[in-house]
mmCIF file with all atom_site columns, C-alpha atoms in Angstrom:
data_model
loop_
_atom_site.group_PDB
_atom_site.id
_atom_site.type_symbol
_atom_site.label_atom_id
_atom_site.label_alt_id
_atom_site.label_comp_id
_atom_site.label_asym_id
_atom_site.label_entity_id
_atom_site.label_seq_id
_atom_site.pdbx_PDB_ins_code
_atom_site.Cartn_x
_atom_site.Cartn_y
_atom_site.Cartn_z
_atom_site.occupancy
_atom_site.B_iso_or_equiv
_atom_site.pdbx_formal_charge
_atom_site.auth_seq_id
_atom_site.auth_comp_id
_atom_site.auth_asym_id
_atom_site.auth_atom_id
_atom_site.pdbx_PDB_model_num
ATOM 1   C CA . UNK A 1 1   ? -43.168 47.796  14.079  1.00 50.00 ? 1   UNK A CA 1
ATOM 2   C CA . UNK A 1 2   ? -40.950 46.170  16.950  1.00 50.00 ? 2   UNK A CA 1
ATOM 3   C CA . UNK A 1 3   ? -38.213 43.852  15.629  1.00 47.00 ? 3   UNK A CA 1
ATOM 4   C CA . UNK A 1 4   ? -38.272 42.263  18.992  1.00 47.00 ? 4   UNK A CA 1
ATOM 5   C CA . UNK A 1 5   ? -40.420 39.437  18.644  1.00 47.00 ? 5   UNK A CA 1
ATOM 6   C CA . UNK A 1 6   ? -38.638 38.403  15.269  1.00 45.00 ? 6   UNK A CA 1
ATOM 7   C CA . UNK A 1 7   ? -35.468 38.714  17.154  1.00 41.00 ? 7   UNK A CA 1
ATOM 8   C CA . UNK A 1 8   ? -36.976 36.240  19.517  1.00 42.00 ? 8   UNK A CA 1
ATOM 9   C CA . UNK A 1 9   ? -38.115 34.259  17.401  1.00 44.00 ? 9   UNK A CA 1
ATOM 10  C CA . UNK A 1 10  ? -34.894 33.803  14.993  1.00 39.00 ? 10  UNK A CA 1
ATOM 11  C CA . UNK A 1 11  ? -32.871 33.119  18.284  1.00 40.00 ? 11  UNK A CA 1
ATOM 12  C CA . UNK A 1 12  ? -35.534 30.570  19.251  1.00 42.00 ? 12  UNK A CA 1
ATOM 13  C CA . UNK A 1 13  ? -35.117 28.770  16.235  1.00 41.00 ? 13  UNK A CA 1
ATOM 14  C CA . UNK A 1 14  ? -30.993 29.459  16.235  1.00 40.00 ? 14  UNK A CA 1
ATOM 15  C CA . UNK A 1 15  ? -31.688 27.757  19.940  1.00 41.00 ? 15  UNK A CA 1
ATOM 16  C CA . UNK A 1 16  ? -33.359 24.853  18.550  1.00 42.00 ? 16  UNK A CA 1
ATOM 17  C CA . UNK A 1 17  ? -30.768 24.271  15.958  1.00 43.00 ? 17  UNK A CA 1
ATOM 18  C CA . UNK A 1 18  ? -28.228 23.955  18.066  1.00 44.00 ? 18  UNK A CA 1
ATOM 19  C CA . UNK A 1 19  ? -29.568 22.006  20.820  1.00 43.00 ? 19  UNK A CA 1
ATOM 20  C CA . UNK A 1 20  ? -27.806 18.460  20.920  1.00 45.00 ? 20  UNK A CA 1
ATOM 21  C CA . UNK A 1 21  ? -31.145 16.668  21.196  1.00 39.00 ? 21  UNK A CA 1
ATOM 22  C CA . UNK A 1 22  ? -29.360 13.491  21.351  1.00 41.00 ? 22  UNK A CA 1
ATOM 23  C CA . UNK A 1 23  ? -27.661 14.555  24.824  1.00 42.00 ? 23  UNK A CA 1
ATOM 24  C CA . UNK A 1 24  ? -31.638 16.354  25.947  1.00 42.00 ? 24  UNK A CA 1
ATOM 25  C CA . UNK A 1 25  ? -33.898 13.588  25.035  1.00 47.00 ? 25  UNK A CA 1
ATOM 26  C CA . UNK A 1 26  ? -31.465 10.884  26.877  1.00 56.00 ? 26  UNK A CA 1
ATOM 27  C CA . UNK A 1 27  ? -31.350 12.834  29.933  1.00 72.00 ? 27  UNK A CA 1
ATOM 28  C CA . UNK A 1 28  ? -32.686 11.086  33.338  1.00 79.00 ? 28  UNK A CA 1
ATOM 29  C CA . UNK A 1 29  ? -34.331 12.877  35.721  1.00 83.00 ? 29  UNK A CA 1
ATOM 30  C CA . UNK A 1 30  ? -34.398 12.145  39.746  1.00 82.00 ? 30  UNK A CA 1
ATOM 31  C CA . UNK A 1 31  ? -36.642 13.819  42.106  1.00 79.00 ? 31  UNK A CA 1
ATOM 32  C CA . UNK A 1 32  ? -36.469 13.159  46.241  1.00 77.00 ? 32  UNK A CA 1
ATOM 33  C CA . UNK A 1 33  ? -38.771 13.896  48.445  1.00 74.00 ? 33  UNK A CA 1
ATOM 34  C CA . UNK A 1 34  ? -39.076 16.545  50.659  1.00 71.00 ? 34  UNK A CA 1
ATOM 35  C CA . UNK A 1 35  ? -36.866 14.979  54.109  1.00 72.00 ? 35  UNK A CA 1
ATOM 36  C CA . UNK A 1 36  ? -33.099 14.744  54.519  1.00 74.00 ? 36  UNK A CA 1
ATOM 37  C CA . UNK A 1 37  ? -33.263 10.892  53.792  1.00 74.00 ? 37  UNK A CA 1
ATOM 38  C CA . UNK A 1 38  ? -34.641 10.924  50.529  1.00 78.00 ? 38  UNK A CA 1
ATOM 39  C CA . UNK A 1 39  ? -32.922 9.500   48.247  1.00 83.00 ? 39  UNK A CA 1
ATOM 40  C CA . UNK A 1 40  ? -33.060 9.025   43.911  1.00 84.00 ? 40  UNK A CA 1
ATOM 41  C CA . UNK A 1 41  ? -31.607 6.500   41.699  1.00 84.00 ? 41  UNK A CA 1
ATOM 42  C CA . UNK A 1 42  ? -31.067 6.620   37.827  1.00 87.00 ? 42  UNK A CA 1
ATOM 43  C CA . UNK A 1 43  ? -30.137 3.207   35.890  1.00 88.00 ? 43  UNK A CA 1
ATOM 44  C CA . UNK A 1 44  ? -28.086 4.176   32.731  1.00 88.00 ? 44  UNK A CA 1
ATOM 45  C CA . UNK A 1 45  ? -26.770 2.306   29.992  1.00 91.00 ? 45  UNK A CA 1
ATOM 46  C CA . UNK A 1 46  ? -22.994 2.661   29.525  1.00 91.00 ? 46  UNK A CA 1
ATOM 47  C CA . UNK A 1 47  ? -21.636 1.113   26.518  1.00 93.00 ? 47  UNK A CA 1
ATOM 48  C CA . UNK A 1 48  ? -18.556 1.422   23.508  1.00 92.00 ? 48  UNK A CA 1
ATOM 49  C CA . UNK A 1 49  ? -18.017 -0.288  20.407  1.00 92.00 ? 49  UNK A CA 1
ATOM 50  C CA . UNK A 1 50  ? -14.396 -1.919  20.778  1.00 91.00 ? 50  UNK A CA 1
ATOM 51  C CA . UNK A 1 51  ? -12.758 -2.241  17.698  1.00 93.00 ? 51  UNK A CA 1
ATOM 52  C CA . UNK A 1 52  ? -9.470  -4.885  16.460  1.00 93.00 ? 52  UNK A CA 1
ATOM 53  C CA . UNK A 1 53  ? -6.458  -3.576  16.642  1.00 94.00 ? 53  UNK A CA 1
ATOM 54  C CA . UNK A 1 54  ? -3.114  -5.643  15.608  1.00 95.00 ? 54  UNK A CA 1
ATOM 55  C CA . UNK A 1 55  ? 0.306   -3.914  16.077  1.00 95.00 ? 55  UNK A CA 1
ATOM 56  C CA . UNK A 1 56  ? 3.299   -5.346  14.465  1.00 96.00 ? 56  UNK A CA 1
ATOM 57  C CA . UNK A 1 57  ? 6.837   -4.511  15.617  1.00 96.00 ? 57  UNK A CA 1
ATOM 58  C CA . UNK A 1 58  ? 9.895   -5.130  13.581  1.00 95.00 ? 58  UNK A CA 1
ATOM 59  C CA . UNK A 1 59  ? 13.332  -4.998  14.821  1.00 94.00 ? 59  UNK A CA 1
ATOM 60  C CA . UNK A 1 60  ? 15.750  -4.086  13.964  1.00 90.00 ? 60  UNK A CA 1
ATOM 61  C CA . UNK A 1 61  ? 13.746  -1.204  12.044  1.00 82.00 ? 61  UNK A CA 1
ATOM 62  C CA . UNK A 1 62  ? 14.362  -0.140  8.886   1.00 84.00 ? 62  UNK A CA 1
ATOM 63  C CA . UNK A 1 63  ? 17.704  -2.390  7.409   1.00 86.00 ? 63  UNK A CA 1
ATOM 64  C CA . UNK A 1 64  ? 18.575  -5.612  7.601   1.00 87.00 ? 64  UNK A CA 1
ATOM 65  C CA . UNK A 1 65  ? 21.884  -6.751  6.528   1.00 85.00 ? 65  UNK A CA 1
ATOM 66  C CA . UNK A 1 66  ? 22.229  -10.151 4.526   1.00 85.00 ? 66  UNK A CA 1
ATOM 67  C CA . UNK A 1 67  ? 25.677  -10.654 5.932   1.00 85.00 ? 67  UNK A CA 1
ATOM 68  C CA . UNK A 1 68  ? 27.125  -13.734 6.096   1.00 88.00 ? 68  UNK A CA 1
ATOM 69  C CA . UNK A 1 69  ? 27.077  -16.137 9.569   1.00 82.00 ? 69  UNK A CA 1
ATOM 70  C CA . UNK A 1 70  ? 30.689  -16.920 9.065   1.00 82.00 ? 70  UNK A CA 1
ATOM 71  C CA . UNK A 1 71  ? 31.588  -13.129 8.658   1.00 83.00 ? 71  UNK A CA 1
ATOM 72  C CA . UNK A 1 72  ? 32.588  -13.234 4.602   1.00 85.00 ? 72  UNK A CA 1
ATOM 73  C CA . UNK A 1 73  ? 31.811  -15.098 1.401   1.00 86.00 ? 73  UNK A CA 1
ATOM 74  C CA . UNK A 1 74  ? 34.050  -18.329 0.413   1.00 89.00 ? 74  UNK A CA 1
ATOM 75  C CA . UNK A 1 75  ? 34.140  -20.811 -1.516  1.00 92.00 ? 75  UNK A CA 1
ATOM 76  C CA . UNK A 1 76  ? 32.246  -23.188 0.763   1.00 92.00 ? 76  UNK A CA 1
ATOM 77  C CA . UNK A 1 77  ? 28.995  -20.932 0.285   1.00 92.00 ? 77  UNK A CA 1
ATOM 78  C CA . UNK A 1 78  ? 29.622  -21.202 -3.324  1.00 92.00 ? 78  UNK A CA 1
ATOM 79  C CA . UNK A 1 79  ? 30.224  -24.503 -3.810  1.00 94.00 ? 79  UNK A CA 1
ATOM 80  C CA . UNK A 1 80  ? 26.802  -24.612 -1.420  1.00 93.00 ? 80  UNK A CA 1
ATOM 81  C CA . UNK A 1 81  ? 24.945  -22.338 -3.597  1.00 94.00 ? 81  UNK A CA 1
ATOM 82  C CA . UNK A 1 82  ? 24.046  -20.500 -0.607  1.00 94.00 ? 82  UNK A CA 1
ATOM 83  C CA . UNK A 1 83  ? 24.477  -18.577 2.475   1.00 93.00 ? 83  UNK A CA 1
ATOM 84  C CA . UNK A 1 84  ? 23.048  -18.485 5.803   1.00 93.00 ? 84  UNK A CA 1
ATOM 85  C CA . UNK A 1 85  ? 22.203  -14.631 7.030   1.00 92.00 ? 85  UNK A CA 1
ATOM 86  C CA . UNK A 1 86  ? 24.046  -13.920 9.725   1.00 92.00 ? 86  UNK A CA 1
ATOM 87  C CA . UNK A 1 87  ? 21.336  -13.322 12.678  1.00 93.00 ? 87  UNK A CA 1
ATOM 88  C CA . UNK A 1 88  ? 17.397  -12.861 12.147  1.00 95.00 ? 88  UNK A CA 1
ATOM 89  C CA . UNK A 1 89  ? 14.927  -10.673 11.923  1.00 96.00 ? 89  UNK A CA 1
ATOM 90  C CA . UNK A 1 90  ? 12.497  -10.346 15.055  1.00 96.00 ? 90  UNK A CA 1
ATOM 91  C CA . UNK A 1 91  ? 8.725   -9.638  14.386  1.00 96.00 ? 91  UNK A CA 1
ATOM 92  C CA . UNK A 1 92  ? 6.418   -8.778  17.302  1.00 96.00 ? 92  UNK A CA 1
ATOM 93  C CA . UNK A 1 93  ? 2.431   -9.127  17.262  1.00 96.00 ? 93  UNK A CA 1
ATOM 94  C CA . UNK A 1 94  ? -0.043  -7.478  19.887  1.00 96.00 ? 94  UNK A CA 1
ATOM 95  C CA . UNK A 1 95  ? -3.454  -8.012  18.922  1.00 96.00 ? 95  UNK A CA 1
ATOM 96  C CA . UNK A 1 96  ? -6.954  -8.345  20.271  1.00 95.00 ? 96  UNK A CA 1
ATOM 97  C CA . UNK A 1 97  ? -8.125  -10.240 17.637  1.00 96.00 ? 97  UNK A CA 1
ATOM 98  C CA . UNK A 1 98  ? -7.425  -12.761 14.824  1.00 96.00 ? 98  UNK A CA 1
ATOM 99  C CA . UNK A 1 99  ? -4.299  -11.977 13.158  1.00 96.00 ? 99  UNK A CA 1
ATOM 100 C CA . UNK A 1 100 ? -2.024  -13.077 10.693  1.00 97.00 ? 100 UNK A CA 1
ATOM 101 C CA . UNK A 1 101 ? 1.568   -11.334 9.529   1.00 97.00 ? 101 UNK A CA 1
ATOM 102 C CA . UNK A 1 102 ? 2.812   -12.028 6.407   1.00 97.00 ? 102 UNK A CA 1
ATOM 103 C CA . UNK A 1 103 ? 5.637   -11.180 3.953   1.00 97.00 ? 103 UNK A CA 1
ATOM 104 C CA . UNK A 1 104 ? 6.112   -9.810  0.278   1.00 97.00 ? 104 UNK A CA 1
ATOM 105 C CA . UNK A 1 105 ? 8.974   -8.345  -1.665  1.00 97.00 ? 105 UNK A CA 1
ATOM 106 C CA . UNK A 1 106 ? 7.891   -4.845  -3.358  1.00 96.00 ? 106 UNK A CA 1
ATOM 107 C CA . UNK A 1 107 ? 10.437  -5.357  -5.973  1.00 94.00 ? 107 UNK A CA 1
ATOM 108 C CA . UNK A 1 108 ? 10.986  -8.528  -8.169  1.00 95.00 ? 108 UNK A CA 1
ATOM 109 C CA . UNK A 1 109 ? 14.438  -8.324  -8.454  1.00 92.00 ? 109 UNK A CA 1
ATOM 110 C CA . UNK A 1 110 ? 17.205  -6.808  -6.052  1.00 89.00 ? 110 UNK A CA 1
ATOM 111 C CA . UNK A 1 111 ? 18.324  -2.915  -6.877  1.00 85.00 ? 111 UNK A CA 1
ATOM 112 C CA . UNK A 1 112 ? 21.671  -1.497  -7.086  1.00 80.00 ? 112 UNK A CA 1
ATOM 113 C CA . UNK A 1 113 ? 24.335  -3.678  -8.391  1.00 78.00 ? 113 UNK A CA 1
ATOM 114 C CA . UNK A 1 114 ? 22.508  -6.884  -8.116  1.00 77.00 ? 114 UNK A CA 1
ATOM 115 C CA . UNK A 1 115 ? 19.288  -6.092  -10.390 1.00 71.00 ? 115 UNK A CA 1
ATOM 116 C CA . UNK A 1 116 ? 19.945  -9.112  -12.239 1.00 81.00 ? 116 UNK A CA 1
ATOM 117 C CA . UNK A 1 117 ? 19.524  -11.539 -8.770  1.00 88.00 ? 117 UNK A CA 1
ATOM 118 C CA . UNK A 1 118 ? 15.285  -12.192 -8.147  1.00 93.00 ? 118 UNK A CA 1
ATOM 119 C CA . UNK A 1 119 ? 14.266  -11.790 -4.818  1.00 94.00 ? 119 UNK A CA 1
ATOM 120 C CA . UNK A 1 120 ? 13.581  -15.539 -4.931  1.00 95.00 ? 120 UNK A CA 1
ATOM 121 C CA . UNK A 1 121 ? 16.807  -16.191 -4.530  1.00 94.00 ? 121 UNK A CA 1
ATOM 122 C CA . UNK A 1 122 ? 16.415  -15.100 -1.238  1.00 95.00 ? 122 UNK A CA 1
ATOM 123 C CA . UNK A 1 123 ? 14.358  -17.663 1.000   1.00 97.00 ? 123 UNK A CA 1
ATOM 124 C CA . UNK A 1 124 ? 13.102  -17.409 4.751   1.00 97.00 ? 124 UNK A CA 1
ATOM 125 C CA . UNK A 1 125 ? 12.289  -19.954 7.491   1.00 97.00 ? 125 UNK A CA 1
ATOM 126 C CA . UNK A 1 126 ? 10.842  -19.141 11.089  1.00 96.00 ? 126 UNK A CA 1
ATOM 127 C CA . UNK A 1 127 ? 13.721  -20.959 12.310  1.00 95.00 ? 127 UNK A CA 1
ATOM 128 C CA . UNK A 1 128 ? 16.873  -21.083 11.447  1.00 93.00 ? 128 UNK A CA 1
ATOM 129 C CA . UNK A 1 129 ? 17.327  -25.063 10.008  1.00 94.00 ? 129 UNK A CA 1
ATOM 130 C CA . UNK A 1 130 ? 13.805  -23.840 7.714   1.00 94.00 ? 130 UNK A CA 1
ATOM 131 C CA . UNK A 1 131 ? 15.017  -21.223 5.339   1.00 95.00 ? 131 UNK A CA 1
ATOM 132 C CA . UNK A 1 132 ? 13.266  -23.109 2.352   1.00 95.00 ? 132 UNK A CA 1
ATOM 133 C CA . UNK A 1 133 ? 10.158  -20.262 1.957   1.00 97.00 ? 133 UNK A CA 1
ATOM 134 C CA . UNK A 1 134 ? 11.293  -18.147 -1.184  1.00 97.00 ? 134 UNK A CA 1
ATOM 135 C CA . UNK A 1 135 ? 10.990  -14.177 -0.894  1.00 97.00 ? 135 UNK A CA 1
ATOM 136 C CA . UNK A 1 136 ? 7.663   -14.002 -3.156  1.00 97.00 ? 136 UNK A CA 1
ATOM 137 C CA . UNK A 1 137 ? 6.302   -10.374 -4.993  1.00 97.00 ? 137 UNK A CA 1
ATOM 138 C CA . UNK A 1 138 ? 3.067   -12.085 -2.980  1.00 97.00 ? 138 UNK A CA 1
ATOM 139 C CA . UNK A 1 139 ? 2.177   -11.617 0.374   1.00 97.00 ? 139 UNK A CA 1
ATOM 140 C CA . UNK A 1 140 ? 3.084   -15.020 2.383   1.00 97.00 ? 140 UNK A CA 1
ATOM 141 C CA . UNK A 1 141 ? 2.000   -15.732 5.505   1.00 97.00 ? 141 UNK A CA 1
ATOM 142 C CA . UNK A 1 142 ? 4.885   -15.904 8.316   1.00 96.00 ? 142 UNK A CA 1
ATOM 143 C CA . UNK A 1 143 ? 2.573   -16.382 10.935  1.00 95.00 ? 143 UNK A CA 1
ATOM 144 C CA . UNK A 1 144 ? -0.978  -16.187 12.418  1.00 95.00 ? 144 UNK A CA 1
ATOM 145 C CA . UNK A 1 145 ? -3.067  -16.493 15.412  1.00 94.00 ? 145 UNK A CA 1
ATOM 146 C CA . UNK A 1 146 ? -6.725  -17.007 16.112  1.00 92.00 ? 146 UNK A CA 1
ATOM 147 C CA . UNK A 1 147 ? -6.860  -15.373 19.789  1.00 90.00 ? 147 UNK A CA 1
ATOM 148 C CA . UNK A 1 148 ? -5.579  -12.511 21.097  1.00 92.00 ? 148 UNK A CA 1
ATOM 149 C CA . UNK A 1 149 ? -1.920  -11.802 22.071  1.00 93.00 ? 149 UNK A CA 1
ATOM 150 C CA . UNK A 1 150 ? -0.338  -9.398  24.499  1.00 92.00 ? 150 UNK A CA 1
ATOM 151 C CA . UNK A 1 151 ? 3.218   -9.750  22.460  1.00 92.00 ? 151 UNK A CA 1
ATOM 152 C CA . UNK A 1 152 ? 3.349   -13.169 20.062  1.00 87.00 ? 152 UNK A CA 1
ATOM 153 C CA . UNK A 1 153 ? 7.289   -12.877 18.898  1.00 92.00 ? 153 UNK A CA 1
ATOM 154 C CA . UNK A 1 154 ? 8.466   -14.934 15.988  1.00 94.00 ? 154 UNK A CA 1
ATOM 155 C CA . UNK A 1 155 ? 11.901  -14.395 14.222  1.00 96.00 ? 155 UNK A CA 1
ATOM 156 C CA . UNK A 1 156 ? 12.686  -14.687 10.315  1.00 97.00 ? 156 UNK A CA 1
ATOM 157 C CA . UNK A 1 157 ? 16.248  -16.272 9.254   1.00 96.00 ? 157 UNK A CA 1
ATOM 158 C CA . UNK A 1 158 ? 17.209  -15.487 5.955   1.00 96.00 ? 158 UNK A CA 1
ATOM 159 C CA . UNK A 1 159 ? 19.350  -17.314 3.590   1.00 95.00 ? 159 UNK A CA 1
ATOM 160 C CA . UNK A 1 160 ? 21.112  -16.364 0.185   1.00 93.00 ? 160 UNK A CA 1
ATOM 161 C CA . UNK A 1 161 ? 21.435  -18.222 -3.090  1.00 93.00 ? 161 UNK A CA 1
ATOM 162 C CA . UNK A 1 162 ? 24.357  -18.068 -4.780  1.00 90.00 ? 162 UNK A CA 1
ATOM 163 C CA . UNK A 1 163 ? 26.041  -19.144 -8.372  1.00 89.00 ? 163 UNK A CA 1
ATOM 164 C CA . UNK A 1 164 ? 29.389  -18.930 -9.158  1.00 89.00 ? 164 UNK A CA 1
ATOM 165 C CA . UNK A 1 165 ? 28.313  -17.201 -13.173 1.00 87.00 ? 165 UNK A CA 1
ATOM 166 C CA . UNK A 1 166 ? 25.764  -14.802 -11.746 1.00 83.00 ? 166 UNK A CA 1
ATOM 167 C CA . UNK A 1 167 ? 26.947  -13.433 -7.898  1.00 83.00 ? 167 UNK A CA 1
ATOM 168 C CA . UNK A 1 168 ? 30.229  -11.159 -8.988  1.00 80.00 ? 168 UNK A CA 1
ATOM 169 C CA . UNK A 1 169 ? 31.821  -9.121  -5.991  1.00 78.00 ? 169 UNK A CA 1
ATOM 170 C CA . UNK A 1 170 ? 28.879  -5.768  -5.263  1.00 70.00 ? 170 UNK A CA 1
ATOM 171 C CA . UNK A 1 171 ? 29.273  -3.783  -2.288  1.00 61.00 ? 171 UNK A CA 1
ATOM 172 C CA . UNK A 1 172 ? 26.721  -4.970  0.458   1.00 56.00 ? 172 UNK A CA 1
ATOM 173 C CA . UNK A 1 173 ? 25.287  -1.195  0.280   1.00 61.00 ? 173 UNK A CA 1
ATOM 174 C CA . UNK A 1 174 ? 24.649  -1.859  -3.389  1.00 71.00 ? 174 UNK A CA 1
ATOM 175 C CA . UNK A 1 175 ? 22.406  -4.809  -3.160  1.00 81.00 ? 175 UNK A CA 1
ATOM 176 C CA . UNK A 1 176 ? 18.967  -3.915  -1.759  1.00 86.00 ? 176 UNK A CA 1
ATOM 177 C CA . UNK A 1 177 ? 15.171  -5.854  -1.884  1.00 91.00 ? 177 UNK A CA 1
ATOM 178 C CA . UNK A 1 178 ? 12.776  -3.704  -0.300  1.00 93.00 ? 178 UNK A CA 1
ATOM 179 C CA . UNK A 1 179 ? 10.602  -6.129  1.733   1.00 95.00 ? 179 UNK A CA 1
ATOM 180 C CA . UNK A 1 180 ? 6.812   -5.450  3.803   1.00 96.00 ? 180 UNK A CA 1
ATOM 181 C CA . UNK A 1 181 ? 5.622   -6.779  6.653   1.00 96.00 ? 181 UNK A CA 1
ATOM 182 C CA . UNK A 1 182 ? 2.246   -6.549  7.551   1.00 96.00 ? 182 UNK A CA 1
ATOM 183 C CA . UNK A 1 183 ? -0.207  -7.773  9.912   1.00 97.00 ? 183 UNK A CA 1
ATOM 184 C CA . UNK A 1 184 ? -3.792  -8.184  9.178   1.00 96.00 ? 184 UNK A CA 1
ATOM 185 C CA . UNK A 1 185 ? -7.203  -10.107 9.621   1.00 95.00 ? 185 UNK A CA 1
ATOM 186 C CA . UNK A 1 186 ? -6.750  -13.920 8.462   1.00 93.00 ? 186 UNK A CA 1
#
């Protein structure tokens, strides 16, 4: 008995299992004629599914520093119950789609040596006479768009409460809210 013909018909079937019929069955086919000038023409169908995409750059990075505008505390941020943040943080959006960036605290209080101050005590504004919005464990919206954007830039001031009873001297490095950014669908 001759093993060929089962050895051609397993690699027929190995053949047929491995054919991309997909890529066979779609192929066009163009025949010319039999002079020089012939010519053939196939009609296909090109097409892609394009999906949203939103990026969100925040500068500068990582950190932030809540330092004061006028350089250090005084008394006349006390006596305010407050301090403007000294500069702002800059929030980029390229999109081709609906988008909306928002805020939220991941922490409900600040770490370090100021775990006893909420991270509502910290408030933002998108400029810098609004910083009435209070740092929420919720995601707020900052901003949004309903069109597309090649580079939508918005900055967030920041602004610190303060009490006389419950803000005692901390190293800056000590007092830390970890905050997210995020850009999304509306």
């Amino acid at each position: 008995m001759s093993t060929t013909p089962l050895l051609m018909r397993v690699l027929g079937l190995l053949l047929l299992a491995v054919t991309p019929w997909g890529v066979s069955l779609a192929q066009g086919t163009c025949v010319t004629g039999t002079s020089n000038n012939s010519s053939c023409r196939l009609e296909v169908n090109i097409s892609s599914t394009i999906q949203a995409t939103r990026r969100l750059v925040v500068t500068p990075g990582t950190s932030f520093s809540l330092t004061p505008a006028s350089g250090q505390l005084g008394v006349d941020d006390y006596t305010a119950g407050m301090f403007n943040a000294s500069g702002s943080i800059q929030l980029l959006v390229q999109s081709n789609a609906p988008w909306r960036v928002s805020m939220q605290a991941l922490s409900a209080t600040l770490t370090g040596s100021c775990t006893n101050k909420s991270a509502s005590t910290i408030q933002w504004g998108t400029t810098s006479a609004t910083r009435t919005t209070p740092v929420s464990l919720s995601a707020t919206t900052v901003f949004s768009g309903g069109t597309f954007t090649t580079g939508q830039p918005r900055d967030v001031f920041l602004r610190v409460g303060l009490g006389w009873l419950t803000d005692g001297p901390v190293s800056e490095a000590n007092c830390t809210l970890p905050v997210s950014f995020s850009v999304s669908p509306p």
